[in-house]
Amino acid sequence: MRHPLPICALILAVSTGAASSGRWQQTASPGSAVGPPAGATCAIEGVVVNAQTGEPIRKAQVTAVREGGANASNQGPQASVSDVSGHFSITGLEPGRYRLDVEADRFAGQTYGARRPGGRGKPLELGNGQTLRDLSVRLQPAGAITGTVRDEDGDAVVRAFVRAIPVGGARFRGWSQAETNDLGAYRLFGLIPGTYLVQVDAQQQSERADSMGRTYVATFYPGVTSTAAAAPIQVQPGAEIQQIDIDMKPVHAVAVRGRMVNQSTGGSTQGGWVGLVPRDADSDSGPGVKAGKYFPGVHYNGGVQDSQGNFELRAVPAGSYWLTANLQGNGRQYQGREPLEVGDSDVQGLIVTVSAGVSIAGRIRIDPPKPFNYSSLGINLIPEEAMGGGGGGAQPKANGDFFLQDVGAGSYRLSVGGFPEEYYLKSAKLGGVDVLDAGLNIDSASPGALEIELSSQGGSISGAVFRDHQPAAATVFLVPNPPRRNRQDLYSMKATKADGTFTLLGLPPGDFKLFAFEDAEPGMWWSDPSALQSYEAKGQAIHIDDGGSQSIQLELIPAEAQE
């Protein structure tokens, strides 16, 4: 068991290494300092050091961000810069719960208490007049990738955009981008340790075809155009990976010409925008990634050129695309989309129509009926495709009625947010048809009313997390069993208290698995359910009934097992 230390001797350290409609439920840590008068300000002091050498880091930016509500004085985050000895001091803080973020040049940014860069940290509780001293924040040196980009003749490609794109466990920890210089050289720096793909977009070259009608497309190291064939690059702390050179080769390109027509009003479409997006943008490809959602590439787009709605897209390589069109006017949004095959010849005479989409009236109700602040809710339709439609957002009125305007054709998932943790999304029907499991498929016809029901009769789980028979702090995830892992509303997660205990409320009925991660990345599990595959055996199966409650003991999945 852990025993609390006196405030004057409190020493906290960060060690580094191996961190919608899914719900984040947060538990406050217990206890606060007793003695000083109410309203007395607090302080945080400590030192920032190199995790590999132990040497102090100067000029590190240390920021205290209050959680769980605004300061009484309406102050924003407060910061300090470490001195030559690595020391920092943040004073004048109001009592409360804080997140401590630390950044420094040539080091991976980190939150206090996280076991690895990009991980979720541990909050600091400050009581009246309390000062936390001797905090030690250990930053991992950041990595870098360098190389050159050349064309098919061996000449430097100048002003090309090069990206280091994190994949696998590092996917949600940030990107890095650089531009090639006059020698075609680039340097991607500030990289958190992890696995990356390197991609180059030769913007100037891809915007026009050469004399032979050729253009350049987005290319991955070592010179391939698909994520499946790309070579992953492992970056260790402080390492510089050199000679990641990419040779770009041109492909045949054509022009796509046509006209935009407003089907709803028949009026001018000047000011409209037309684009081409690869149709495989939603397909699985590469090392555990979605190509279109995680990898930006050259998307071919341009504006309507005149009052007649004419447009021209140049230097488009052969392929299967979605032709998308958008126009805004008179407070409305007009959209259109259709498939397009581009071959070896110019595409002429296209007609792409835009319309205002459909409007969906709906209402949200509570089961069992009781007073409820409906205006705190947000209702959104999330496109299932990388280039899905839009217009799917609304806030209910005080009586629960809402209106979704100009919803474009496409497939959507329903997201309802802003309700208390004691509730869950019980049902949703569009035109009398359930849409929680199947999703919403919107076309040009009116789909009927959207009826949503929230319930306060969900299940609950209380429990504790242990490591080697000792209580352990963790983030607890409740994950639905397949095939319902595309249902973001069924996920829940909550940080334990310092003693490893937790309570999950408002849980929908069904079969789930419960996981306890020492250091987890919020959002990964419901954004990419495949990320859980390697942990399936470590989860505890559980069945939840409406109104049922149960107690669970979980074994911690340590940070070193999450790499």
Coordinates of C-alpha atoms in Angstrom, one line a residue:
M1 CA 0.0 0.0 0.0
R2 CA 1.2 3.6 -0.6
H3 CA 1.3 6.0 2.3
P4 CA 0.9 9.8 1.8
L5 CA 4.0 11.9 2.3
P6 CA 4.0 15.2 4.1
I7 CA 3.5 18.1 1.7
C8 CA 6.9 19.6 2.4
A9 CA 8.5 16.3 1.4
L10 CA 6.4 15.5 -1.6
I11 CA 8.6 14.3 -4.4
L12 CA 7.0 13.4 -7.7
A13 CA 8.8 12.1 -10.8
V14 CA 7.9 11.4 -14.4
S15 CA 9.4 8.3 -16.0
T16 CA 9.3 7.9 -19.7
G17 CA 9.2 4.8 -21.8
A18 CA 6.8 2.4 -23.2
A19 CA -0.7 7.2 -23.4
S20 CA -17.0 11.8 -29.5
S21 CA -19.4 9.8 -28.4
G22 CA -17.2 7.3 -26.6
R23 CA -17.4 8.7 -23.0
W24 CA -14.5 9.9 -20.9
Q25 CA -15.4 9.7 -17.2
Q26 CA -12.9 11.3 -14.8
T27 CA -12.5 10.7 -11.1
A28 CA -11.0 13.4 -8.9
S29 CA -8.2 12.5 -6.6
P30 CA -9.1 12.7 -2.9
G31 CA -7.6 15.0 -0.3
S32 CA -6.3 18.6 -0.2
A33 CA -4.1 20.6 2.1
V34 CA -5.6 21.9 5.3
G35 CA -4.6 25.0 7.2
P36 CA -4.1 28.0 4.9
P37 CA -7.1 30.4 4.5
A38 CA -9.5 29.8 1.6
G39 CA -8.4 31.4 -1.6
A40 CA -4.6 31.2 -0.8
T41 CA -2.6 30.8 -4.0
C42 CA -0.5 27.7 -4.8
A43 CA 2.7 26.9 -6.6
I44 CA 4.5 24.1 -8.4
E45 CA 8.3 23.9 -8.5
G46 CA 10.6 21.4 -10.0
V47 CA 13.3 20.6 -12.5
V48 CA 13.4 19.4 -16.1
V49 CA 16.1 16.9 -17.1
N50 CA 17.3 14.8 -20.0
A51 CA 15.9 11.3 -19.4
Q52 CA 18.9 9.7 -21.0
T53 CA 21.7 11.7 -19.3
G54 CA 20.1 13.3 -16.3
E55 CA 21.5 16.7 -17.4
P56 CA 19.2 19.7 -16.8
I57 CA 17.3 21.1 -19.7
R58 CA 17.1 24.9 -19.9
K59 CA 14.5 27.0 -21.7
A60 CA 11.9 24.2 -21.3
Q61 CA 8.3 25.6 -21.4
V62 CA 6.3 24.2 -18.4
T63 CA 2.6 24.9 -18.5
A64 CA 0.0 24.3 -15.7
V65 CA -3.5 23.8 -17.2
R66 CA -6.4 23.7 -14.8
E67 CA -8.8 20.8 -15.3
G68 CA -12.5 20.5 -14.4
G69 CA -13.5 24.1 -14.8
A70 CA -12.3 27.7 -15.2
N71 CA -10.3 29.5 -12.6
A72 CA -12.2 31.9 -10.4
S73 CA -10.1 34.7 -11.7
N74 CA -10.6 33.6 -15.3
Q75 CA -6.9 33.1 -15.8
G76 CA -5.7 30.9 -18.6
P77 CA -2.9 28.3 -18.4
Q78 CA 0.1 29.6 -16.5
A79 CA 3.7 28.8 -17.5
S80 CA 7.3 29.0 -16.6
V81 CA 10.6 28.6 -18.5
S82 CA 13.3 26.5 -16.9
D83 CA 16.6 28.2 -16.1
V84 CA 20.2 27.0 -16.8
S85 CA 19.8 24.5 -14.0
G86 CA 16.6 23.2 -15.4
H87 CA 14.6 24.7 -12.5
F88 CA 11.0 26.0 -13.0
S89 CA 8.5 27.6 -10.7
I90 CA 4.8 28.4 -11.4
T91 CA 3.2 30.6 -8.8
G92 CA -0.1 32.3 -8.2
L93 CA -2.2 29.2 -9.0
E94 CA -5.6 28.8 -7.6
P95 CA -6.4 25.6 -5.6
G96 CA -7.6 22.9 -7.9
R97 CA -6.6 20.0 -10.2
Y98 CA -3.9 20.7 -12.8
R99 CA -2.2 19.0 -15.8
L100 CA 1.4 19.9 -16.2
D101 CA 2.7 20.0 -19.9
V102 CA 6.4 20.3 -20.7
E103 CA 8.0 21.1 -24.0
A104 CA 11.6 21.8 -25.0
D105 CA 13.5 22.1 -28.3
R106 CA 15.0 18.8 -29.4
F107 CA 12.9 16.9 -26.9
A108 CA 9.6 15.1 -27.1
G109 CA 6.9 17.0 -25.3
Q110 CA 5.4 15.3 -22.3
T111 CA 2.6 15.6 -19.7
Y112 CA 3.6 15.1 -16.1
G113 CA 2.9 11.6 -14.9
A114 CA 2.9 10.0 -18.4
R115 CA 5.0 6.9 -18.9
R116 CA 5.9 7.8 -22.5
P117 CA 5.7 10.9 -24.7
G118 CA 2.2 11.5 -25.9
G119 CA 0.8 9.5 -23.1
R120 CA -1.9 10.6 -20.7
G121 CA -0.4 12.1 -17.6
K122 CA -1.5 12.3 -14.0
P123 CA -3.1 15.4 -12.5
L124 CA -1.7 17.4 -9.6
E125 CA -4.1 18.3 -6.8
L126 CA -3.4 21.7 -5.1
G127 CA -5.0 22.6 -1.9
N128 CA -5.3 26.1 -0.4
G129 CA -1.8 27.7 -0.2
Q130 CA -0.1 24.4 -1.2
T131 CA 3.3 24.3 -2.9
L132 CA 4.4 21.1 -4.6
R133 CA 8.2 21.1 -4.6
D134 CA 11.0 18.9 -6.1
L135 CA 9.0 17.6 -9.1
S136 CA 11.4 16.0 -11.6
V137 CA 10.3 15.9 -15.2
R138 CA 12.4 13.7 -17.5
L139 CA 12.1 14.4 -21.2
Q140 CA 13.1 12.0 -23.9
P141 CA 15.3 13.4 -26.6
A142 CA 13.4 13.7 -29.9
G143 CA 14.4 11.9 -33.0
A144 CA 14.9 13.1 -36.6
I145 CA 14.7 11.8 -40.2
T146 CA 16.8 13.3 -43.0
G147 CA 17.1 12.7 -46.7
T148 CA 16.7 14.0 -50.2
V149 CA 14.0 14.0 -52.8
R150 CA 15.0 13.7 -56.5
D151 CA 13.1 13.3 -59.7
E152 CA 13.5 10.6 -62.4
D153 CA 16.6 12.5 -63.9
G154 CA 18.3 12.7 -60.5
D155 CA 17.6 16.4 -60.1
A156 CA 16.6 17.9 -56.8
V157 CA 12.9 18.3 -56.2
V158 CA 12.6 21.8 -54.6
R159 CA 9.9 22.9 -52.2
A160 CA 8.3 19.5 -51.9
F161 CA 6.4 18.8 -48.7
V162 CA 7.8 15.8 -46.8
R163 CA 5.9 14.3 -43.8
A164 CA 6.8 11.9 -41.1
I165 CA 3.5 10.1 -40.4
P166 CA 3.2 8.1 -37.2
V167 CA 1.7 4.6 -37.4
G168 CA 0.9 1.8 -35.0
G169 CA 0.9 2.8 -31.3
A170 CA 2.3 6.3 -32.2
R171 CA -0.5 7.2 -34.6
F172 CA -2.2 9.7 -32.3
R173 CA 1.0 11.4 -31.0
G174 CA 1.6 14.0 -33.8
W175 CA 3.0 14.5 -37.2
S176 CA 6.0 16.4 -38.5
Q177 CA 6.4 18.2 -41.9
A178 CA 9.2 19.9 -43.7
E179 CA 9.9 21.5 -47.1
T180 CA 12.8 20.4 -49.2
N181 CA 15.5 23.1 -49.9
D182 CA 17.2 24.0 -53.1
L183 CA 19.2 20.7 -52.9
G184 CA 16.1 18.6 -52.4
A185 CA 17.2 18.0 -48.8
Y186 CA 14.8 17.8 -45.9
R187 CA 14.9 17.3 -42.1
L188 CA 12.0 16.1 -40.0
F189 CA 12.7 16.8 -36.4
G190 CA 11.0 16.7 -33.0
L191 CA 9.9 13.1 -33.6
I192 CA 8.5 11.2 -30.6
P193 CA 10.1 7.7 -30.5
G194 CA 8.0 5.3 -32.6
T195 CA 7.4 4.0 -36.1
Y196 CA 6.8 6.4 -39.1
L197 CA 6.2 6.4 -42.8
V198 CA 7.8 9.2 -44.8
Q199 CA 5.7 10.7 -47.6
V200 CA 6.5 13.4 -50.1
D201 CA 4.1 15.6 -52.1
A202 CA 5.8 17.5 -54.9
Q203 CA 3.3 20.3 -54.9
Q204 CA 4.8 22.4 -57.7
Q205 CA 5.3 19.4 -59.9
S206 CA 1.9 17.8 -59.2
E207 CA 0.0 21.0 -60.1
R208 CA 0.9 20.8 -63.7
A209 CA 1.7 18.2 -66.4
D210 CA 5.0 18.3 -68.3
S211 CA 5.3 18.4 -72.1
M212 CA 4.7 14.7 -72.2
G213 CA 1.5 14.9 -70.2
R214 CA 3.0 13.5 -67.0
T215 CA 2.7 14.5 -63.4
Y216 CA 3.9 13.4 -59.9
V217 CA 1.8 11.8 -57.3
A218 CA 2.3 11.5 -53.5
T219 CA 5.1 9.0 -52.9
F220 CA 6.2 7.1 -49.8
Y221 CA 9.8 6.0 -48.9
P222 CA 11.5 4.2 -50.6
G223 CA 9.7 5.4 -53.8
V224 CA 6.3 3.8 -53.8
T225 CA 2.8 5.2 -54.2
S226 CA 0.9 3.0 -51.7
T227 CA 1.0 2.7 -48.0
A228 CA 1.0 -1.1 -48.3
A229 CA 4.4 -1.0 -50.1
A230 CA 5.9 1.7 -47.9
A231 CA 8.9 0.9 -45.6
P232 CA 8.3 1.8 -41.9
I233 CA 11.1 3.7 -40.2
Q234 CA 11.8 3.1 -36.5
V235 CA 12.9 6.2 -34.6
Q236 CA 14.6 5.8 -31.2
P237 CA 15.0 8.6 -28.6
G238 CA 17.5 11.1 -29.8
A239 CA 18.4 9.2 -33.0
E240 CA 18.8 10.8 -36.4
I241 CA 17.9 8.4 -39.2
Q242 CA 19.8 9.6 -42.3
Q243 CA 19.7 8.9 -46.1
I244 CA 15.9 8.3 -46.2
D245 CA 16.0 9.3 -49.9
I246 CA 13.0 9.2 -52.1
D247 CA 13.0 9.1 -55.9
M248 CA 9.8 10.4 -57.6
K249 CA 8.7 9.2 -60.9
P250 CA 6.1 10.9 -63.1
V251 CA 2.9 9.2 -64.3
H252 CA 0.6 10.0 -67.2
A253 CA -1.9 12.8 -66.4
V254 CA -5.0 14.3 -68.0
A255 CA -7.4 17.2 -67.5
V256 CA -10.9 16.9 -66.1
R257 CA -13.4 19.5 -67.3
G258 CA -17.0 20.1 -66.6
R259 CA -19.7 22.3 -65.2
M260 CA -21.4 22.6 -61.8
V261 CA -25.2 23.0 -61.7
N262 CA -27.3 23.9 -58.7
Q263 CA -30.2 21.5 -58.8
S264 CA -32.0 23.1 -55.9
T265 CA -32.1 26.7 -57.1
G266 CA -31.0 26.7 -60.7
G267 CA -28.9 29.8 -59.9
S268 CA -25.3 30.6 -60.4
T269 CA -22.6 28.3 -58.9
Q270 CA -19.8 30.8 -59.1
G271 CA -17.8 30.5 -55.9
G272 CA -18.3 26.7 -55.9
W273 CA -15.5 24.2 -55.4
V274 CA -14.8 20.9 -57.1
G275 CA -12.4 18.2 -56.1
L276 CA -11.3 14.6 -56.8
V277 CA -10.6 12.2 -53.9
P278 CA -9.3 8.7 -54.5
R279 CA -12.1 6.2 -54.0
D280 CA -9.9 3.9 -52.0
A281 CA -9.4 6.6 -49.4
D282 CA -11.5 4.6 -46.9
S283 CA -9.9 1.2 -47.6
D284 CA -7.5 -0.6 -45.2
S285 CA -3.9 -0.4 -46.4
G286 CA -0.5 -0.3 -44.9
P287 CA 0.7 -1.2 -41.4
G288 CA -2.5 -0.8 -39.5
V289 CA -3.7 2.5 -40.9
K290 CA -6.5 3.9 -43.0
A291 CA -5.0 5.5 -46.1
G292 CA -7.5 8.3 -46.6
K293 CA -8.1 9.2 -43.0
Y294 CA -4.5 9.2 -41.8
F295 CA -2.4 10.0 -44.9
P296 CA -2.9 13.3 -46.7
G297 CA -2.0 13.1 -50.4
V298 CA -2.5 15.1 -53.5
H299 CA -6.2 15.7 -53.9
Y300 CA -7.0 17.4 -57.1
N301 CA -9.3 20.4 -56.7
G302 CA -10.2 23.8 -58.0
G303 CA -12.8 26.5 -58.0
V304 CA -15.6 27.2 -60.5
Q305 CA -14.2 29.6 -63.1
D306 CA -17.2 31.6 -64.2
S307 CA -20.9 32.3 -63.8
Q308 CA -21.7 29.3 -66.0
G309 CA -20.2 26.9 -63.4
N310 CA -17.3 25.7 -65.6
F311 CA -14.3 24.2 -63.9
E312 CA -11.1 22.5 -64.9
L313 CA -8.8 20.2 -62.9
R314 CA -5.4 19.7 -64.3
A315 CA -2.7 17.0 -64.1
V316 CA -4.9 14.3 -62.8
P317 CA -3.5 10.7 -63.0
A318 CA -5.6 7.7 -64.0
G319 CA -7.6 6.2 -61.2
S320 CA -11.0 5.8 -59.5
Y321 CA -12.2 8.9 -57.8
W322 CA -15.1 10.6 -56.0
L323 CA -15.9 13.8 -57.8
T324 CA -17.1 16.1 -55.0
A325 CA -18.7 19.6 -55.3
N326 CA -19.6 22.2 -52.7
L327 CA -21.3 25.6 -52.8
Q328 CA -22.4 27.9 -50.1
G329 CA -24.9 30.7 -50.5
N330 CA -27.9 32.3 -48.9
G331 CA -27.2 30.6 -45.6
R332 CA -27.4 27.2 -47.2
Q333 CA -24.8 24.5 -48.1
Y334 CA -25.2 22.7 -51.4
Q335 CA -23.3 19.5 -52.0
G336 CA -22.8 16.8 -54.7
R337 CA -20.8 13.7 -55.2
E338 CA -20.5 11.0 -57.8
P339 CA -17.9 8.4 -58.9
L340 CA -15.5 9.1 -61.7
E341 CA -13.1 6.9 -63.6
V342 CA -10.1 8.7 -65.1
G343 CA -8.2 7.0 -67.9
D344 CA -5.5 8.0 -70.4
S345 CA -7.6 10.7 -72.1
D346 CA -8.9 14.1 -71.0
V347 CA -12.4 14.0 -69.4
Q348 CA -14.7 16.5 -71.0
G349 CA -18.3 17.7 -70.6
L350 CA -18.9 16.5 -67.0
I351 CA -22.0 17.8 -65.3
V352 CA -21.9 17.7 -61.5
T353 CA -25.1 18.7 -59.7
V354 CA -25.2 20.2 -56.2
S355 CA -28.3 20.3 -54.0
A356 CA -29.2 21.5 -50.5
G357 CA -29.4 17.9 -49.2
V358 CA -32.1 16.8 -46.9
S359 CA -33.4 18.2 -43.7
I360 CA -34.1 15.9 -40.8
A361 CA -36.4 16.9 -37.9
G362 CA -36.1 14.9 -34.7
R363 CA -36.6 14.8 -31.0
I364 CA -34.7 13.4 -28.1
R365 CA -36.4 12.0 -25.0
I366 CA -35.5 10.6 -21.6
D367 CA -36.4 7.1 -20.3
P368 CA -37.9 7.2 -17.7
P369 CA -39.3 10.7 -18.2
K370 CA -37.8 13.3 -15.9
P371 CA -36.7 17.0 -16.0
F372 CA -33.6 17.3 -18.3
N373 CA -31.5 20.0 -19.8
Y374 CA -31.7 19.1 -23.4
S375 CA -29.9 22.2 -24.5
S376 CA -26.7 20.8 -23.1
L377 CA -26.7 18.1 -25.7
G378 CA -25.0 18.0 -29.1
I379 CA -26.2 15.8 -32.0
N380 CA -24.0 15.1 -34.9
L381 CA -23.9 12.9 -38.0
I382 CA -20.3 11.6 -38.5
P383 CA -19.5 10.6 -42.2
E384 CA -18.3 7.0 -42.5
E385 CA -16.3 7.8 -45.6
A386 CA -13.2 10.0 -45.8
M387 CA -15.1 12.5 -48.0
G388 CA -18.6 12.0 -46.8
G389 CA -21.3 14.7 -46.8
G390 CA -21.9 17.4 -44.2
G391 CA -24.5 19.5 -42.5
G392 CA -25.2 17.0 -39.7
G393 CA -25.0 19.0 -36.5
A394 CA -27.6 20.4 -34.2
Q395 CA -28.4 21.4 -30.6
P396 CA -31.8 20.5 -29.2
K397 CA -34.3 23.1 -28.0
A398 CA -35.4 23.1 -24.4
N399 CA -38.2 20.6 -25.2
G400 CA -35.8 18.1 -26.9
D401 CA -36.7 18.9 -30.5
F402 CA -33.9 19.5 -33.0
F403 CA -33.3 20.0 -36.7
L404 CA -30.5 18.8 -39.0
Q405 CA -30.2 21.0 -42.1
D406 CA -28.6 20.3 -45.5
V407 CA -27.4 16.8 -44.8
G408 CA -25.6 15.5 -47.8
A409 CA -26.0 12.1 -49.3
G410 CA -23.9 9.4 -47.8
S411 CA -23.4 7.0 -44.8
Y412 CA -23.2 8.4 -41.3
R413 CA -22.9 7.4 -37.7
L414 CA -25.0 9.1 -35.0
S415 CA -23.1 10.9 -32.2
V416 CA -24.9 12.3 -29.2
G417 CA -22.7 14.1 -26.6
G418 CA -23.1 16.3 -23.5
F419 CA -25.3 14.0 -21.3
P420 CA -24.3 13.1 -17.7
E421 CA -22.4 9.8 -17.2
E422 CA -25.5 8.3 -15.5
Y423 CA -27.2 8.1 -18.9
Y424 CA -26.6 6.1 -22.1
L425 CA -27.8 6.2 -25.7
K426 CA -30.6 3.6 -25.6
S427 CA -32.1 3.9 -29.1
A428 CA -32.2 5.9 -32.3
K429 CA -34.6 5.4 -35.1
L430 CA -34.8 7.2 -38.4
G431 CA -38.1 6.9 -40.1
G432 CA -38.8 4.0 -37.6
V433 CA -35.7 2.1 -38.6
D434 CA -32.9 1.5 -36.0
V435 CA -29.7 3.3 -36.9
L436 CA -27.4 2.6 -34.0
D437 CA -26.0 -0.6 -35.4
A438 CA -26.6 -0.1 -39.1
G439 CA -25.8 3.6 -39.4
L440 CA -27.7 6.2 -41.4
N441 CA -27.8 6.0 -45.2
I442 CA -29.0 9.4 -46.5
D443 CA -30.1 9.9 -50.1
S444 CA -32.1 12.6 -51.9
A445 CA -35.4 11.4 -50.4
S446 CA -36.7 12.6 -47.0
P447 CA -35.8 9.9 -44.5
G448 CA -38.4 10.8 -41.9
A449 CA -38.0 11.8 -38.3
L450 CA -35.0 10.9 -36.1
E451 CA -36.2 9.7 -32.7
I452 CA -33.5 9.4 -30.0
E453 CA -33.9 8.1 -26.5
L454 CA -31.5 8.4 -23.6
S455 CA -31.9 6.1 -20.5
S456 CA -30.8 6.6 -16.9
Q457 CA -31.4 2.9 -16.2
G458 CA -28.0 1.6 -17.3
G459 CA -25.7 -0.7 -15.5
S460 CA -22.8 0.1 -13.3
I461 CA -19.4 -1.4 -12.5
S462 CA -17.3 -0.7 -9.4
G463 CA -13.9 -2.2 -9.0
A464 CA -10.2 -1.9 -8.5
V465 CA -7.0 -2.3 -10.5
F466 CA -4.1 -4.3 -9.1
R467 CA -0.5 -5.0 -10.2
D468 CA 1.3 -7.8 -8.3
H469 CA -1.5 -7.8 -5.7
Q470 CA -1.0 -4.1 -5.0
P471 CA -3.5 -1.3 -5.9
A472 CA -2.4 0.5 -9.2
A473 CA -3.6 3.7 -10.9
A474 CA -4.8 3.1 -14.4
T475 CA -7.2 4.1 -17.2
V476 CA -10.1 1.6 -17.4
F477 CA -11.7 1.0 -20.8
L478 CA -15.0 -0.7 -21.4
V479 CA -15.0 -2.0 -25.0
P480 CA -18.0 -3.7 -26.8
N481 CA -17.5 -7.1 -28.2
P482 CA -17.4 -7.6 -32.0
P483 CA -19.3 -6.8 -34.2
R484 CA -20.4 -3.7 -32.3
R485 CA -16.9 -2.0 -32.1
N486 CA -18.0 0.5 -34.7
R487 CA -20.5 1.9 -32.1
Q488 CA -18.6 4.7 -30.4
D489 CA -21.4 5.3 -27.9
L490 CA -20.8 1.9 -26.4
Y491 CA -17.3 2.7 -25.2
S492 CA -16.5 4.1 -21.8
M493 CA -13.2 5.0 -20.1
K494 CA -12.3 6.4 -16.7
A495 CA -9.2 7.1 -14.7
T496 CA -9.0 5.4 -11.4
K497 CA -8.4 7.1 -8.1
A498 CA -4.9 7.0 -6.7
D499 CA -5.8 3.8 -4.8
G500 CA -6.8 2.0 -8.1
T501 CA -10.6 2.1 -7.5
F502 CA -13.1 3.2 -10.1
T503 CA -16.8 3.3 -10.9
L504 CA -18.4 3.3 -14.3
L505 CA -22.0 4.5 -14.6
G506 CA -24.7 4.6 -17.2
L507 CA -23.6 1.5 -19.1
P508 CA -25.6 0.1 -21.9
P509 CA -26.6 -3.6 -21.8
G510 CA -24.6 -6.2 -23.7
D511 CA -21.4 -8.1 -23.8
F512 CA -18.1 -6.2 -23.3
K513 CA -14.5 -6.5 -22.3
L514 CA -12.9 -4.5 -19.6
F515 CA -9.2 -3.4 -19.8
A516 CA -7.0 -1.5 -17.3
F517 CA -4.1 0.3 -19.0
E518 CA -1.3 2.0 -17.1
D519 CA -0.8 4.5 -19.9
A520 CA -3.3 4.7 -22.7
E521 CA -4.0 7.1 -25.6
P522 CA -7.6 8.4 -25.3
G523 CA -9.4 8.0 -28.6
M524 CA -7.3 5.2 -30.1
W525 CA -9.6 2.4 -29.1
W526 CA -12.8 3.7 -30.7
S527 CA -11.0 5.5 -33.6
D528 CA -9.2 2.2 -34.5
P529 CA -10.6 -0.9 -32.8
S530 CA -7.9 -3.0 -34.4
A531 CA -5.5 -1.4 -32.0
L532 CA -6.9 -3.7 -29.3
Q533 CA -6.1 -6.9 -31.1
S534 CA -2.8 -7.5 -29.3
Y535 CA -4.5 -7.0 -25.9
E536 CA -7.7 -9.1 -26.3
A537 CA -6.4 -11.9 -24.0
K538 CA -5.7 -9.3 -21.3
G539 CA -9.3 -8.0 -21.2
Q540 CA -11.9 -9.4 -18.8
A541 CA -15.2 -10.5 -20.3
I542 CA -18.3 -9.0 -18.7
H543 CA -22.1 -8.9 -19.4
I544 CA -24.1 -5.8 -18.5
D545 CA -27.8 -5.8 -17.8
D546 CA -30.0 -2.7 -17.5
G547 CA -30.0 -1.5 -13.9
G548 CA -27.5 -4.2 -12.9
S549 CA -24.4 -3.5 -10.8
Q550 CA -21.3 -5.6 -10.2
S551 CA -17.8 -5.5 -8.7
I552 CA -14.7 -6.3 -10.7
Q553 CA -11.0 -6.7 -10.0
L554 CA -8.7 -6.0 -12.9
E555 CA -5.0 -6.8 -13.5
L556 CA -3.0 -3.8 -14.8
I557 CA -1.7 -3.8 -18.3
P558 CA 1.7 -2.1 -17.6
A559 CA 3.1 0.6 -19.9
E560 CA 6.0 -1.6 -20.9
A561 CA 3.5 -4.1 -22.3
Q562 CA 1.9 -1.5 -24.5
E563 CA 4.9 -0.8 -26.7

